[in-house]
Coordinates of C-alpha atoms in Angstrom, one line a residue:
Chain A
M1 CA -73.4 41.4 14.7
T2 CA -72.5 44.8 13.2
E3 CA -76.1 45.8 13.2
F4 CA -76.4 44.7 16.8
L5 CA -73.4 46.8 17.9
Q6 CA -74.6 49.7 15.9
Q7 CA -78.0 49.5 17.6
L8 CA -76.3 49.2 20.9
I9 CA -74.3 52.4 20.4
N10 CA -77.4 54.3 19.3
G11 CA -79.4 52.9 22.2
L12 CA -76.7 53.8 24.7
A13 CA -76.6 57.3 23.3
L14 CA -80.3 57.7 23.8
G15 CA -80.1 56.0 27.2
A16 CA -77.4 58.3 28.4
I17 CA -79.9 61.2 27.8
Y18 CA -82.7 59.4 29.6
A19 CA -80.2 58.8 32.4
L20 CA -79.4 62.5 32.8
I21 CA -83.1 63.3 33.1
A22 CA -83.9 60.4 35.3
L23 CA -81.3 61.5 37.9
G24 CA -83.3 64.7 38.4
Y25 CA -86.5 62.8 39.0
T26 CA -84.9 60.4 41.4
M27 CA -83.1 63.1 43.4
V28 CA -86.3 65.1 43.9
Y29 CA -88.2 62.0 44.7
G30 CA -85.6 60.9 47.2
I31 CA -86.0 64.1 49.1
L32 CA -89.5 65.3 48.7
R33 CA -91.2 62.0 47.8
F34 CA -93.2 63.3 44.9
I35 CA -93.0 63.1 41.1
N36 CA -91.8 66.4 39.7
F37 CA -93.9 66.3 36.5
A38 CA -92.4 69.6 35.4
H39 CA -88.9 68.0 35.2
G40 CA -89.5 67.0 31.5
D41 CA -90.3 70.6 30.7
V42 CA -87.1 71.8 32.3
F43 CA -85.4 69.4 29.9
M44 CA -87.3 71.1 27.1
L45 CA -86.4 74.6 28.4
G46 CA -82.7 73.5 28.5
A47 CA -82.8 72.7 24.8
F48 CA -84.5 76.1 24.0
A49 CA -81.9 77.9 26.2
G50 CA -79.3 76.3 24.0
L51 CA -81.1 77.5 20.9
F52 CA -81.1 81.1 22.1
F53 CA -77.6 81.1 23.6
T54 CA -75.9 79.7 20.5
P55 CA -76.0 82.9 18.4
V56 CA -74.8 84.9 21.4
V57 CA -72.0 82.6 22.2
E58 CA -70.9 82.4 18.5
R59 CA -70.1 86.1 18.6
V60 CA -67.3 85.4 21.1
F61 CA -66.3 81.8 20.3
P62 CA -65.8 80.4 16.8
P63 CA -69.0 78.8 15.5
Q64 CA -69.2 75.0 15.8
S65 CA -66.3 74.7 18.2
Y66 CA -66.0 72.5 21.2
S67 CA -65.3 75.4 23.5
G68 CA -68.4 77.3 22.2
G69 CA -70.5 74.2 22.6
L70 CA -69.3 73.8 26.2
V71 CA -70.1 77.4 27.0
V72 CA -73.7 77.0 25.6
L73 CA -74.1 73.8 27.6
L74 CA -72.9 75.5 30.8
L75 CA -75.1 78.6 30.3
A76 CA -78.2 76.4 29.6
M77 CA -77.5 74.4 32.7
A78 CA -77.1 77.5 34.8
V79 CA -80.4 79.0 33.5
C80 CA -82.3 75.8 34.1
A81 CA -80.9 75.4 37.5
G82 CA -82.3 78.8 38.3
L83 CA -85.6 77.9 36.8
G84 CA -85.8 74.7 38.8
I85 CA -85.1 76.5 42.0
L86 CA -87.8 79.1 41.1
I87 CA -90.4 76.5 40.3
E88 CA -89.8 74.8 43.6
M89 CA -90.0 78.1 45.5
L90 CA -93.2 79.3 43.8
A91 CA -95.2 76.2 43.3
Y92 CA -94.0 73.4 45.6
R93 CA -92.7 75.2 48.7
P94 CA -96.2 76.6 49.8
L95 CA -97.3 72.9 49.7
R96 CA -94.5 71.4 51.6
N97 CA -96.5 69.6 54.3
R98 CA -99.6 69.0 52.3
P99 CA -100.9 65.6 51.2
K100 CA -98.7 64.1 48.5
L101 CA -101.5 64.0 46.0
T102 CA -101.9 67.8 46.2
V103 CA -98.3 68.3 45.3
L104 CA -98.5 65.7 42.5
I105 CA -101.4 67.6 40.9
T106 CA -99.6 70.9 41.4
A107 CA -96.7 69.4 39.6
I108 CA -98.9 68.5 36.7
G109 CA -100.3 72.0 36.7
V110 CA -96.8 73.5 36.6
S111 CA -95.9 71.1 33.7
L112 CA -99.0 72.2 31.7
F113 CA -98.3 75.8 32.5
I114 CA -94.8 75.7 31.1
E115 CA -95.9 73.7 28.0
Y116 CA -98.7 76.0 27.1
T117 CA -96.8 79.2 27.9
C118 CA -94.0 78.0 25.7
Q119 CA -96.4 77.0 22.9
H120 CA -97.8 80.5 22.8
R121 CA -96.9 82.4 19.7
L122 CA -95.2 85.2 21.7
V123 CA -92.9 82.7 23.4
F124 CA -91.5 79.8 21.4
G125 CA -94.5 78.9 19.2
A126 CA -95.8 75.4 18.7
A127 CA -93.9 74.6 15.6
P128 CA -90.7 72.6 15.8
R129 CA -87.4 74.5 15.5
K130 CA -84.2 73.4 14.0
F131 CA -81.4 73.2 16.5
P132 CA -78.0 74.5 15.3
D133 CA -74.9 72.3 15.1
L134 CA -73.0 73.2 18.2
I135 CA -69.9 71.1 17.5
P136 CA -68.3 70.1 14.2
V137 CA -70.4 67.2 12.9
K138 CA -68.2 64.3 11.9
T139 CA -68.8 60.6 11.6
W140 CA -66.2 57.8 12.0
N141 CA -66.4 54.4 10.4
V142 CA -65.0 51.6 12.5
D143 CA -65.3 48.5 10.4
L144 CA -69.0 48.8 9.4
L145 CA -70.0 50.7 12.5
V146 CA -70.8 54.4 12.2
I147 CA -70.2 56.6 15.2
S148 CA -70.9 60.3 15.0
S149 CA -69.1 63.1 16.9
T150 CA -72.5 63.9 18.6
Q151 CA -72.7 60.4 20.0
V152 CA -69.1 60.7 21.3
I153 CA -70.0 64.0 22.9
V154 CA -73.1 62.5 24.4
F155 CA -71.2 59.7 26.0
V156 CA -68.3 61.9 27.3
T157 CA -70.6 64.6 28.7
T158 CA -72.9 62.2 30.4
L159 CA -70.0 60.3 31.9
L160 CA -68.3 63.5 33.2
L161 CA -71.6 64.8 34.6
L162 CA -72.2 61.5 36.4
V163 CA -68.7 61.5 37.9
I164 CA -69.2 65.1 39.1
L165 CA -72.6 64.3 40.5
R166 CA -71.2 61.3 42.3
F167 CA -68.5 63.5 43.8
I168 CA -71.0 66.2 44.9
V169 CA -73.4 63.7 46.5
Q170 CA -70.7 61.5 48.2
K171 CA -67.9 63.9 49.1
T172 CA -69.2 67.4 49.6
R173 CA -70.9 68.8 52.7
M174 CA -73.9 69.7 50.5
G175 CA -74.1 66.2 49.2
T176 CA -73.9 64.7 52.7
A177 CA -76.7 67.0 53.8
M178 CA -78.8 65.9 50.7
R179 CA -78.4 62.3 51.7
A180 CA -79.2 63.1 55.3
V181 CA -82.4 64.9 54.3
S182 CA -83.5 62.1 52.0
F183 CA -82.8 59.6 54.8
N184 CA -84.8 61.4 57.5
E185 CA -85.8 65.0 57.0
Q186 CA -86.7 65.8 60.6
A187 CA -83.5 64.3 62.1
A188 CA -81.5 66.2 59.5
A189 CA -83.2 69.4 60.5
L190 CA -82.4 68.7 64.1
M191 CA -78.8 68.3 63.2
G192 CA -78.7 71.8 61.8
V193 CA -79.2 71.1 58.2
N194 CA -81.1 73.9 56.5
I195 CA -83.8 71.9 54.7
N196 CA -85.0 74.7 52.4
S197 CA -81.5 75.4 51.0
I198 CA -80.9 71.6 50.5
I199 CA -84.2 71.2 48.6
S200 CA -83.4 74.3 46.4
F201 CA -79.9 72.9 45.8
T202 CA -81.4 69.5 44.8
F203 CA -83.8 71.1 42.4
G204 CA -81.0 73.2 40.9
L205 CA -78.7 70.2 40.5
G206 CA -81.5 68.0 38.9
S207 CA -82.6 70.8 36.6
A208 CA -79.0 71.5 35.5
L209 CA -78.7 67.8 34.5
A210 CA -82.0 67.9 32.7
A211 CA -80.8 71.0 30.8
A212 CA -77.6 69.1 29.8
G213 CA -79.9 66.2 28.7
G214 CA -81.9 68.7 26.7
I215 CA -78.9 70.1 24.8
L216 CA -77.5 66.6 24.1
F217 CA -81.0 65.5 22.9
A218 CA -81.3 68.6 20.7
M219 CA -77.8 67.9 19.2
S220 CA -78.7 64.3 18.5
Y221 CA -82.1 64.9 16.9
A222 CA -81.6 68.5 15.6
S223 CA -85.3 69.4 16.1
I224 CA -86.9 70.8 19.2
D225 CA -90.4 71.8 20.1
P226 CA -92.2 72.8 23.3
L227 CA -93.7 69.4 23.8
M228 CA -90.5 67.4 23.4
G229 CA -90.3 67.0 27.2
V230 CA -93.6 65.2 27.6
Q231 CA -92.7 61.8 26.2
T232 CA -89.0 62.0 27.0
G233 CA -89.7 63.1 30.5
L234 CA -92.2 60.3 31.1
K235 CA -89.7 57.7 29.8
A236 CA -87.0 59.1 31.9
F237 CA -89.3 58.9 34.9
V238 CA -90.0 55.3 34.0
A239 CA -86.2 54.8 33.9
A240 CA -85.9 56.2 37.4
V241 CA -88.6 53.9 38.7
V242 CA -87.2 50.9 36.9
G243 CA -83.8 51.5 38.5
G244 CA -85.3 52.0 41.9
I245 CA -86.6 55.5 42.6
G246 CA -84.4 57.5 45.0
N247 CA -81.3 55.6 43.9
L248 CA -78.8 57.5 41.8
P249 CA -76.9 54.6 40.1
G250 CA -80.3 53.0 39.6
A251 CA -81.5 56.0 37.6
A252 CA -78.5 55.9 35.4
L253 CA -78.8 52.1 34.8
G254 CA -82.6 52.4 34.2
G255 CA -82.0 55.2 31.7
L256 CA -79.4 53.2 29.7
L257 CA -81.7 50.1 29.9
I258 CA -84.7 51.9 28.6
G259 CA -82.7 53.6 25.8
V260 CA -81.2 50.4 24.6
I261 CA -84.4 48.3 24.7
E262 CA -86.3 51.0 23.0
T263 CA -83.8 51.3 20.2
F264 CA -83.7 47.6 19.7
A265 CA -87.5 47.4 19.6
G266 CA -87.5 50.2 17.1
G267 CA -85.2 48.1 14.9
I268 CA -87.6 45.1 14.8
P269 CA -90.1 45.6 12.0
G270 CA -93.2 44.3 13.8
L271 CA -92.4 46.2 17.0
S272 CA -91.3 49.5 15.7
N273 CA -94.8 51.0 15.8
Y274 CA -95.1 50.2 19.4
R275 CA -91.9 52.0 20.3
D276 CA -93.6 54.5 22.6
G277 CA -95.3 51.8 24.5
I278 CA -92.2 49.8 25.2
A279 CA -90.9 51.8 28.1
F280 CA -94.3 51.6 29.9
T281 CA -94.4 47.8 29.4
I282 CA -91.0 47.5 31.0
L283 CA -92.2 49.7 33.8
I284 CA -95.2 47.6 34.5
A285 CA -93.2 44.3 34.3
V286 CA -90.6 45.7 36.8
L287 CA -93.2 47.0 39.2
I288 CA -95.1 43.7 39.2
F289 CA -92.0 41.6 39.8
R290 CA -89.8 44.0 41.7
P291 CA -91.9 46.9 43.0
T292 CA -89.0 48.8 44.4
G293 CA -87.0 48.7 41.2
L294 CA -83.9 46.9 40.1
L295 CA -81.3 48.4 42.4
S296 CA -83.1 49.1 45.6
K297 CA -83.8 47.0 48.7
P298 CA -87.3 46.1 49.5
Q299 CA -88.8 48.3 52.2
V300 CA -91.1 47.4 55.0
E301 CA -94.0 49.7 55.7
K302 CA -94.3 50.5 59.4
V303 CA -97.8 50.8 60.7
Chain B
M1 CA -131.4 57.8 50.8
N2 CA -131.9 55.1 48.2
S3 CA -135.6 55.8 47.4
G4 CA -134.6 59.5 47.2
A5 CA -131.9 58.7 44.8
K6 CA -134.3 56.6 42.7
R7 CA -136.7 59.5 42.5
Y8 CA -133.8 61.7 41.3
L9 CA -132.8 59.2 38.7
L10 CA -136.4 58.9 37.4
L11 CA -136.7 62.7 37.3
A12 CA -133.4 63.1 35.5
L13 CA -134.2 60.5 33.0
L14 CA -137.6 62.0 32.4
A15 CA -136.1 65.5 32.0
A16 CA -133.5 64.1 29.6
L17 CA -136.1 62.5 27.4
I18 CA -138.4 65.5 27.4
V19 CA -135.6 67.9 26.4
S20 CA -134.4 65.4 23.9
G21 CA -137.9 65.2 22.4
F22 CA -137.9 69.0 21.8
S23 CA -134.2 69.0 20.7
A24 CA -135.2 70.1 17.2
Y25 CA -136.2 73.5 18.6
F26 CA -132.9 74.1 20.2
N27 CA -129.8 75.7 18.7
R28 CA -127.6 72.9 17.4
Y29 CA -124.4 74.4 18.9
Y30 CA -125.9 74.6 22.4
L31 CA -127.2 71.1 22.1
G32 CA -123.8 69.9 21.1
V33 CA -122.2 71.6 24.2
A34 CA -125.0 70.1 26.4
I35 CA -124.1 66.6 25.1
D36 CA -120.4 67.3 25.9
V37 CA -121.5 68.3 29.4
G38 CA -123.4 65.0 29.8
I39 CA -120.4 63.0 28.6
N40 CA -118.0 64.8 30.8
I41 CA -120.2 64.4 33.9
M42 CA -120.1 60.6 33.3
L43 CA -116.3 60.7 32.9
A44 CA -115.8 62.8 36.0
V45 CA -118.2 61.0 38.2
S46 CA -116.8 57.6 37.2
L47 CA -113.3 58.8 37.8
N48 CA -114.4 60.2 41.2
L49 CA -115.3 56.7 42.3
I50 CA -111.7 55.6 41.7
N51 CA -109.8 58.8 42.7
G52 CA -112.2 60.4 45.1
H53 CA -114.1 57.7 47.0
T54 CA -111.5 55.0 46.9
G55 CA -108.5 57.3 47.1
Q56 CA -106.5 55.7 44.3
F57 CA -104.9 58.1 41.9
S58 CA -105.6 57.0 38.4
L59 CA -104.2 59.0 35.4
G60 CA -105.4 56.6 32.8
H61 CA -109.1 57.3 32.5
A62 CA -108.8 58.4 28.9
G63 CA -107.5 55.0 28.1
F64 CA -110.7 53.3 29.2
M65 CA -112.7 55.9 27.4
A66 CA -110.7 55.1 24.2
V67 CA -111.4 51.4 24.6
G68 CA -115.2 52.0 24.9
G69 CA -115.2 54.6 22.2
Y70 CA -113.4 52.5 19.6
I71 CA -115.3 49.3 20.4
A72 CA -118.7 51.0 20.2
A73 CA -117.8 52.9 17.1
K74 CA -116.4 49.8 15.3
F75 CA -119.5 47.9 16.3
S76 CA -121.8 50.5 14.8
L77 CA -119.7 50.8 11.7
L78 CA -119.9 47.0 11.1
L79 CA -123.5 46.5 11.9
Q80 CA -125.1 49.7 10.6
P81 CA -125.1 48.6 6.9
A82 CA -126.3 45.1 7.7
L83 CA -129.4 45.9 9.7
P84 CA -132.6 47.9 9.0
P85 CA -132.7 51.5 10.3
W86 CA -135.3 50.8 13.0
M87 CA -132.7 48.7 14.8
Q88 CA -130.4 51.7 15.2
P89 CA -131.1 52.4 18.9
L90 CA -130.6 48.7 19.6
I91 CA -127.3 48.6 17.9
F92 CA -126.3 51.8 19.6
C93 CA -127.3 50.5 23.0
A94 CA -125.6 47.2 22.5
G95 CA -122.5 48.9 21.2
L96 CA -122.3 51.2 24.2
L97 CA -122.7 48.3 26.6
L98 CA -120.2 46.2 24.7
G99 CA -117.7 49.1 24.8
G100 CA -118.3 49.6 28.5
A101 CA -117.9 45.9 29.2
I102 CA -114.6 45.6 27.3
A103 CA -113.4 48.8 29.0
A104 CA -114.4 47.2 32.3
L105 CA -112.4 44.1 31.4
T106 CA -109.5 46.3 30.6
G107 CA -110.0 47.9 33.9
L108 CA -109.8 44.5 35.5
A109 CA -106.7 43.6 33.6
V110 CA -105.1 46.8 34.6
G111 CA -106.3 46.7 38.1
V112 CA -105.4 43.3 39.3
P113 CA -101.6 43.5 38.8
T114 CA -101.2 47.2 39.6
L115 CA -103.4 47.9 42.5
R116 CA -100.9 46.5 44.9
L117 CA -99.1 49.7 44.2
Y118 CA -100.2 52.9 45.8
G119 CA -99.9 56.7 45.4
D120 CA -97.4 57.9 42.9
Y121 CA -96.6 54.5 41.6
L122 CA -100.2 53.7 40.8
A123 CA -100.5 57.1 39.1
I124 CA -97.6 56.5 36.9
V125 CA -98.6 52.9 36.0
T126 CA -102.1 53.9 35.1
L127 CA -100.6 56.7 33.0
G128 CA -98.4 54.1 31.4
F129 CA -101.4 51.8 30.7
G130 CA -103.3 54.7 29.2
E131 CA -100.4 55.4 26.9
I132 CA -100.1 51.7 25.9
I133 CA -103.8 51.6 25.1
R134 CA -103.4 54.7 22.9
V135 CA -100.3 53.3 21.2
I136 CA -102.2 50.0 20.4
F137 CA -105.1 51.9 18.8
Q138 CA -102.6 54.1 17.0
T139 CA -101.0 51.1 15.4
S140 CA -103.9 48.8 14.8
E141 CA -105.2 49.0 11.2
T142 CA -108.6 47.7 12.2
F143 CA -109.1 50.8 14.2
G144 CA -107.9 53.2 11.6
A145 CA -104.3 53.5 12.9
A146 CA -103.0 57.1 13.2
T147 CA -105.9 58.6 11.2
G148 CA -108.5 57.2 13.4
L149 CA -112.1 56.1 12.7
T150 CA -114.3 58.4 10.6
G151 CA -117.9 58.3 9.5
I152 CA -119.2 57.0 12.8
P153 CA -123.0 57.4 12.7
N154 CA -124.1 60.5 14.6
W155 CA -126.5 58.8 17.1
T156 CA -125.7 60.4 20.4
H157 CA -128.4 63.0 21.1
F158 CA -129.2 64.8 24.3
G159 CA -131.4 62.1 25.7
W160 CA -128.7 59.4 25.4
A161 CA -125.9 61.6 26.9
W162 CA -127.9 62.8 29.9
S163 CA -129.6 59.5 30.6
G164 CA -126.1 58.0 30.6
A165 CA -124.9 60.6 33.0
A166 CA -128.0 60.2 35.2
I167 CA -127.5 56.4 35.4
C168 CA -123.8 56.8 36.1
V169 CA -124.4 59.3 38.9
F170 CA -127.2 57.0 40.3
V171 CA -125.0 53.8 40.3
V172 CA -122.0 55.5 41.8
T173 CA -124.0 57.2 44.5
C174 CA -125.9 54.1 45.4
L175 CA -122.7 52.0 45.4
V176 CA -120.8 54.4 47.6
N177 CA -123.7 54.8 50.0
S178 CA -124.4 51.1 50.3
T179 CA -123.1 49.0 53.1
Y180 CA -120.6 47.5 50.6
G181 CA -119.6 50.9 49.5
R182 CA -118.4 51.9 53.0
G183 CA -115.4 49.7 52.1
F184 CA -114.3 52.2 49.4
I185 CA -114.2 55.0 51.9
A186 CA -112.5 52.8 54.5
V187 CA -109.8 51.9 51.9
K188 CA -109.3 55.6 51.2
D189 CA -109.1 56.7 54.8
D190 CA -106.6 54.1 55.9
E191 CA -105.7 51.0 53.9
I192 CA -103.9 49.2 56.7
A193 CA -106.6 49.8 59.2
A194 CA -109.2 48.7 56.7
S195 CA -107.5 45.5 56.0
A196 CA -107.1 45.0 59.7
S197 CA -110.9 45.2 60.0
G198 CA -111.4 42.5 57.5
I199 CA -111.8 44.6 54.4
N200 CA -109.8 43.4 51.4
P201 CA -108.4 46.6 50.0
V202 CA -107.4 45.1 46.7
R203 CA -110.9 43.8 46.0
Y204 CA -112.4 47.2 46.7
K205 CA -109.9 48.9 44.5
V206 CA -110.4 46.5 41.7
T207 CA -114.2 46.9 42.0
A208 CA -113.8 50.7 41.8
F209 CA -111.6 50.4 38.8
V210 CA -113.9 48.1 37.0
V211 CA -117.1 50.1 37.6
G212 CA -115.2 53.4 36.8
A213 CA -113.8 51.9 33.6
F214 CA -117.2 50.6 32.6
F215 CA -118.8 54.1 32.7
A216 CA -115.7 55.7 31.1
G217 CA -116.1 53.1 28.3
V218 CA -119.8 54.0 27.8
A219 CA -118.9 57.7 27.9
G220 CA -116.3 57.0 25.2
G221 CA -119.0 55.3 23.1
L222 CA -121.3 58.3 23.5
Y223 CA -118.4 60.6 22.6
A224 CA -117.6 58.6 19.5
H225 CA -121.2 58.8 18.2
H226 CA -121.4 62.5 19.1
K227 CA -118.2 63.6 17.3
S228 CA -118.6 60.9 14.6
F229 CA -114.8 60.9 14.5
L230 CA -112.2 59.3 16.7
S231 CA -108.4 59.8 16.6
P232 CA -105.9 58.2 19.0
T233 CA -104.4 61.6 19.8
G234 CA -107.7 62.6 21.4
F235 CA -107.2 60.1 24.1
D236 CA -103.7 61.0 25.3
F237 CA -102.4 61.9 28.7
M238 CA -104.0 65.4 28.4
K239 CA -107.5 64.0 28.2
S240 CA -106.9 62.0 31.4
I241 CA -105.7 65.2 33.1
D242 CA -108.8 67.1 32.0
I243 CA -110.9 64.5 33.8
V244 CA -108.7 64.5 36.8
V245 CA -109.0 68.3 37.1
M246 CA -112.8 68.1 37.1
V247 CA -112.6 65.7 40.0
I248 CA -110.1 67.8 41.9
L249 CA -111.9 71.1 41.3
G250 CA -115.2 69.5 42.4
G251 CA -113.6 68.0 45.5
M252 CA -112.5 64.4 45.6
G253 CA -115.3 62.2 46.7
R254 CA -118.0 65.0 46.4
T255 CA -120.3 63.8 43.7
V256 CA -122.3 67.1 43.5
G257 CA -119.2 69.2 43.4
V258 CA -117.7 67.0 40.7
I259 CA -120.9 67.4 38.6
I260 CA -120.7 71.1 39.0
A261 CA -117.0 71.1 38.1
A262 CA -117.7 69.0 35.0
I263 CA -120.3 71.4 33.8
L264 CA -118.2 74.5 34.5
L265 CA -115.1 73.1 32.9
T266 CA -116.9 72.1 29.8
L267 CA -118.6 75.5 29.5
L268 CA -115.5 77.6 30.4
P269 CA -113.5 76.7 27.3
E270 CA -116.5 77.5 25.1
Y271 CA -116.8 80.9 26.7
L272 CA -113.1 81.5 26.4
R273 CA -112.9 80.7 22.7
E274 CA -112.0 84.3 21.9
F275 CA -109.0 84.1 24.2
S276 CA -108.1 80.7 22.9
D277 CA -104.4 81.6 23.0
Y278 CA -104.4 82.0 26.7
R279 CA -107.0 79.5 27.5
M280 CA -104.8 76.6 28.4
I281 CA -102.3 78.8 30.2
L282 CA -105.1 80.0 32.4
Y283 CA -106.3 76.5 32.9
A284 CA -102.9 75.4 34.1
L285 CA -102.6 78.4 36.5
L286 CA -106.0 77.6 37.8
I287 CA -104.9 74.0 38.8
I288 CA -101.8 75.4 40.6
L289 CA -103.8 78.1 42.4
I290 CA -106.6 75.8 43.5
M291 CA -104.1 73.3 44.8
I292 CA -102.3 76.0 46.8
A293 CA -105.4 77.8 48.0
R294 CA -108.2 75.2 48.1
P295 CA -106.8 71.7 47.8
Q296 CA -110.1 70.2 49.1
G297 CA -111.9 71.5 45.9
L298 CA -113.9 74.5 45.1
F299 CA -117.2 73.1 46.1
T300 CA -116.4 71.4 49.4
F301 CA -117.6 73.3 52.3
A302 CA -117.0 72.7 55.9
R303 CA -118.8 69.5 56.6
R304 CA -117.4 67.2 59.2
R305 CA -114.2 66.5 57.3
P306 CA -111.4 64.3 58.5
D307 CA -107.9 65.3 57.4
S308 CA -107.2 63.7 54.1
K309 CA -104.0 61.7 53.9

């Protein structure tokens, strides 16, 4: 029982990070209907932004303090939001009304470009880097359970970000416009919604969440490298599809689900080697039995 | 068309065998690159059947290649010590066909449940299947787990690789140009209209998948016996992307263009070896720029061309 709870906590901590990344995939898909393959790389860039901001921030704030950690997180989110907007403007905007496949392939190209540029020795280099401790590292023992301060921070940050995101999407003018564009782009444009600025805003929002995910991931696993976004990004995308792509609560649920199942599978001796395959197996099962995902309504295709 | 295609096939096979007969006189490095070109032509042309002619976006071609490669390699490794040397070509041929057949079966297993999906979903599911296949090989002790298989006999010479490529091009061309093959193009152009005209899209998609997977498997077998070493990391997502880029660069559904692209993209990295640091960055930029400037592919020229979806 203790082991079960422990695995559950570890799984939820991983799942929370998947959820943050999955939200970006699902928002972009909801509006532009394509998989932004470069999203996983924005997640990676978020972690690296954290790595480079930490020494700068530590000059002003005390090292390993919660306030300093928060500033690093916000800076990384801001930088990545900018990068996300830039990627959209340079690579995806010229292709706005092209066939979807073209955009998908471009997204793969952008993803490869970021990965290889970052692996270059003049940029980050291919070797893994150690991520500094942003906050005081503590562990608490509750009965036999071990909970680390990093895990608590992961939960608290994710929850806060989800609440803020929900507020933005449901209550603000920008959020209403986002929902309108994803519902029907043309009609939204006719109602005076500036499509370009909404798309930029969506990319910025999604990228900021991915950056937060990157920082939390780096805090949890302490090691970052330019290819860390590939597998994590794919699994987060799987999470978005499992939850029902285009559906925000679905992405969060899918992320938690994938994180928990993967962690449990990692704990079973015979299955632990197949860990990386688990997420895809879930994906295929969900797509076969419920092609629109767990939380979305079936859609009818009009001819 | 068909008799013309047969003539080309015979010519290509003949040329492959003649060059192969004189292979002792050629520089080994160039010969190795030429074999790579042949294998890549097979991979690109077979993927073109799925992605180009049938319009299904598969990102898991490396997975099928891995299946064929591992099966053929294991087959040779098991049988080579047991049988006399003169049987080598037979073992090799049987191994390649077996690898291709099992890859085709995998294609069937992947295709039947997933081909109801389309577009992005299909892309991500095939990607997932490719990853699952890789994880299985990476875990299986029989196939060398993470270290991979080593000491595979070095049997692929020029003749094998280019005959394979010639046969693959021949089969795909004939298939697409046949009455039956019109169905692939109908499915690509408009699935709903095709099924309204009595064409079963799922059947055509599965056929394309199975045939494509078969040739990818054979190409994998040739690759295994060319490099005499297989590791699961060689068949990751990146390898699938490489093949996809060849198809896109050549123009989806343009066999000749795809062959030219496969040749160029195999030679290009060899010439860029001095700039190896920047090679992959340039490669990625190339994909983005082509998609923005010439999404129909570099080698597609204005023929009567309906708007692609």
